[in-house]
Short mmCIF file of C-alpha atoms in Angstrom, two decimals:
data_model
loop_
_atom_site.label_atom_id
_atom_site.label_comp_id
_atom_site.label_asym_id
_atom_site.label_seq_id
_atom_site.Cartn_x
_atom_site.Cartn_y
_atom_site.Cartn_z
CA MET A 1 4.17 -24.32 38.31
CA SER A 2 3.72 -21.63 35.67
CA ASP A 3 0.33 -20.59 34.30
CA GLN A 4 2.01 -19.45 31.08
CA PRO A 5 1.47 -21.39 27.88
CA HIS A 6 4.31 -23.63 26.76
CA GLY A 7 7.12 -21.53 25.28
CA ALA A 8 5.68 -18.19 26.48
CA ARG A 9 8.17 -15.61 27.68
CA ALA A 10 7.96 -14.28 31.20
CA ASP A 11 7.98 -10.67 30.07
CA LEU A 12 5.56 -9.26 27.50
CA TRP A 13 7.82 -6.32 26.66
CA ASN A 14 10.90 -8.48 26.10
CA THR A 15 8.84 -10.50 23.62
CA ILE A 16 7.56 -7.34 21.90
CA ASP A 17 11.13 -6.06 21.64
CA ASP A 18 12.26 -9.41 20.16
CA LEU A 19 9.45 -9.29 17.58
CA TRP A 20 10.35 -5.69 16.72
CA LYS A 21 14.03 -6.64 16.24
CA TRP A 22 13.01 -9.57 14.04
CA LEU A 23 10.81 -7.36 11.86
CA GLU A 24 13.42 -4.61 11.64
CA ALA A 25 16.13 -7.08 10.57
CA ASP A 26 14.06 -8.20 7.59
CA GLU A 27 12.46 -4.85 6.72
CA SER A 28 12.70 -4.07 3.01
CA VAL A 29 11.20 -0.59 3.36
CA ARG A 30 12.84 1.72 5.89
CA GLY A 31 12.45 5.26 7.15
CA ARG A 32 9.17 7.11 7.22
CA GLU A 33 7.54 4.84 4.63
CA GLY A 34 8.47 1.75 6.65
CA LEU A 35 7.07 3.38 9.78
CA LEU A 36 3.78 4.18 8.00
CA LEU A 37 3.51 0.64 6.64
CA ARG A 38 4.01 -0.73 10.15
CA MET A 39 1.13 1.44 11.38
CA MET A 40 -1.07 0.31 8.48
CA LYS A 41 -0.53 -3.30 9.48
CA LEU A 42 -2.72 -2.55 12.46
CA SER A 43 -5.68 -1.77 10.19
CA GLU A 44 -5.15 -5.04 8.38
CA GLU A 45 -5.27 -6.94 11.68
CA VAL A 46 -8.44 -5.13 12.79
CA GLY A 47 -10.01 -6.12 9.47
CA GLU A 48 -9.16 -9.75 10.22
CA VAL A 49 -11.06 -9.42 13.53
CA ALA A 50 -14.10 -8.17 11.64
CA GLU A 51 -13.80 -11.01 9.12
CA ALA A 52 -13.60 -13.56 11.96
CA VAL A 53 -16.63 -12.09 13.75
CA ILE A 54 -18.65 -12.14 10.52
CA GLY A 55 -17.51 -15.70 9.94
CA ALA A 56 -18.26 -16.83 13.50
CA THR A 57 -21.77 -15.41 13.36
CA GLY A 58 -22.48 -16.60 9.80
CA GLN A 59 -23.37 -13.09 8.66
CA ASN A 60 -22.21 -13.67 5.09
CA PRO A 61 -25.10 -15.71 3.58
CA ARG A 62 -22.91 -16.83 0.70
CA LYS A 63 -20.26 -18.32 3.00
CA GLY A 64 -22.12 -19.21 6.21
CA VAL A 65 -20.16 -19.96 9.36
CA THR A 66 -16.46 -19.94 8.44
CA HIS A 67 -14.76 -19.05 11.74
CA THR A 68 -14.99 -19.87 15.44
CA TRP A 69 -14.88 -17.62 18.49
CA ASP A 70 -11.41 -19.05 19.08
CA ASP A 71 -10.48 -17.50 15.71
CA VAL A 72 -11.86 -14.16 16.94
CA ARG A 73 -9.82 -14.38 20.12
CA ALA A 74 -6.66 -15.16 18.14
CA GLU A 75 -7.25 -12.21 15.81
CA LEU A 76 -7.79 -9.90 18.79
CA CYS A 77 -4.43 -11.09 20.16
CA ASP A 78 -2.84 -10.30 16.81
CA VAL A 79 -4.27 -6.78 17.03
CA ALA A 80 -2.80 -6.28 20.50
CA ILE A 81 0.61 -7.62 19.46
CA THR A 82 0.66 -5.55 16.30
CA ALA A 83 -0.27 -2.40 18.22
CA LEU A 84 2.49 -2.97 20.80
CA VAL A 85 5.06 -3.64 18.09
CA ALA A 86 3.94 -0.47 16.28
CA LEU A 87 4.36 1.48 19.52
CA ARG A 88 7.84 -0.05 19.92
CA THR A 89 8.60 1.08 16.37
CA LEU A 90 7.79 4.64 17.38
CA THR A 91 9.79 4.62 20.61
CA PRO A 92 12.27 2.39 22.45
CA GLU A 93 10.43 3.49 25.64
CA ALA A 94 7.24 1.68 24.57
CA ARG A 95 6.86 -0.03 27.96
CA GLU A 96 6.93 3.27 29.82
CA VAL A 97 4.74 5.12 27.30
CA PHE A 98 2.12 2.36 27.43
CA GLY A 99 2.29 2.10 31.23
CA ARG A 100 1.72 5.83 31.67
CA HIS A 101 -1.14 5.84 29.19
CA LEU A 102 -2.77 2.79 30.74
CA ALA A 103 -2.55 4.42 34.17
CA ARG A 104 -4.23 7.59 32.81
CA VAL A 105 -7.04 5.57 31.22
CA ALA A 106 -7.53 3.55 34.43
CA ASP A 107 -7.57 6.70 36.56
CA ARG A 108 -10.10 8.29 34.22
CA SER A 109 -12.34 5.24 34.36
CA ARG A 110 -12.27 5.15 38.14
CA GLY A 111 -13.19 8.85 38.22
CA ALA A 112 -16.08 8.31 35.84
CA SER A 113 -17.49 5.47 37.91
CA SER A 114 -17.26 7.32 41.24
CA GLY A 115 -20.26 9.46 40.44
CA ASP A 116 -18.44 12.74 41.12
CA GLY A 117 -18.73 13.87 37.50
CA GLY A 118 -14.92 14.13 37.20
CA SER A 119 -14.66 17.19 39.47
#
């Protein structure tokens, strides 16, 4: 009675850690350069979102409609996964770092919507 897609893991962070381990095991560039390349991968993925949006809206007159909104959703998922793996590359405490940051952003958004001007 699970709402998870077939083959999905129960825990996001266990999956992110598994992906990180898989990438690390096959990494040809290590150290600071490898770290920087892992961060740059995020820009590549964001570019793929832009390409999919342009393709879904047919904004390139030479190509027309080349993507679907499902493609855009998939690319956005790739961005999220890549960002979480990059965070895991920076720290083994990625789950905690992300959780604390998410809580701060959520608290800030609730303060902004309360009309008190953040005071």
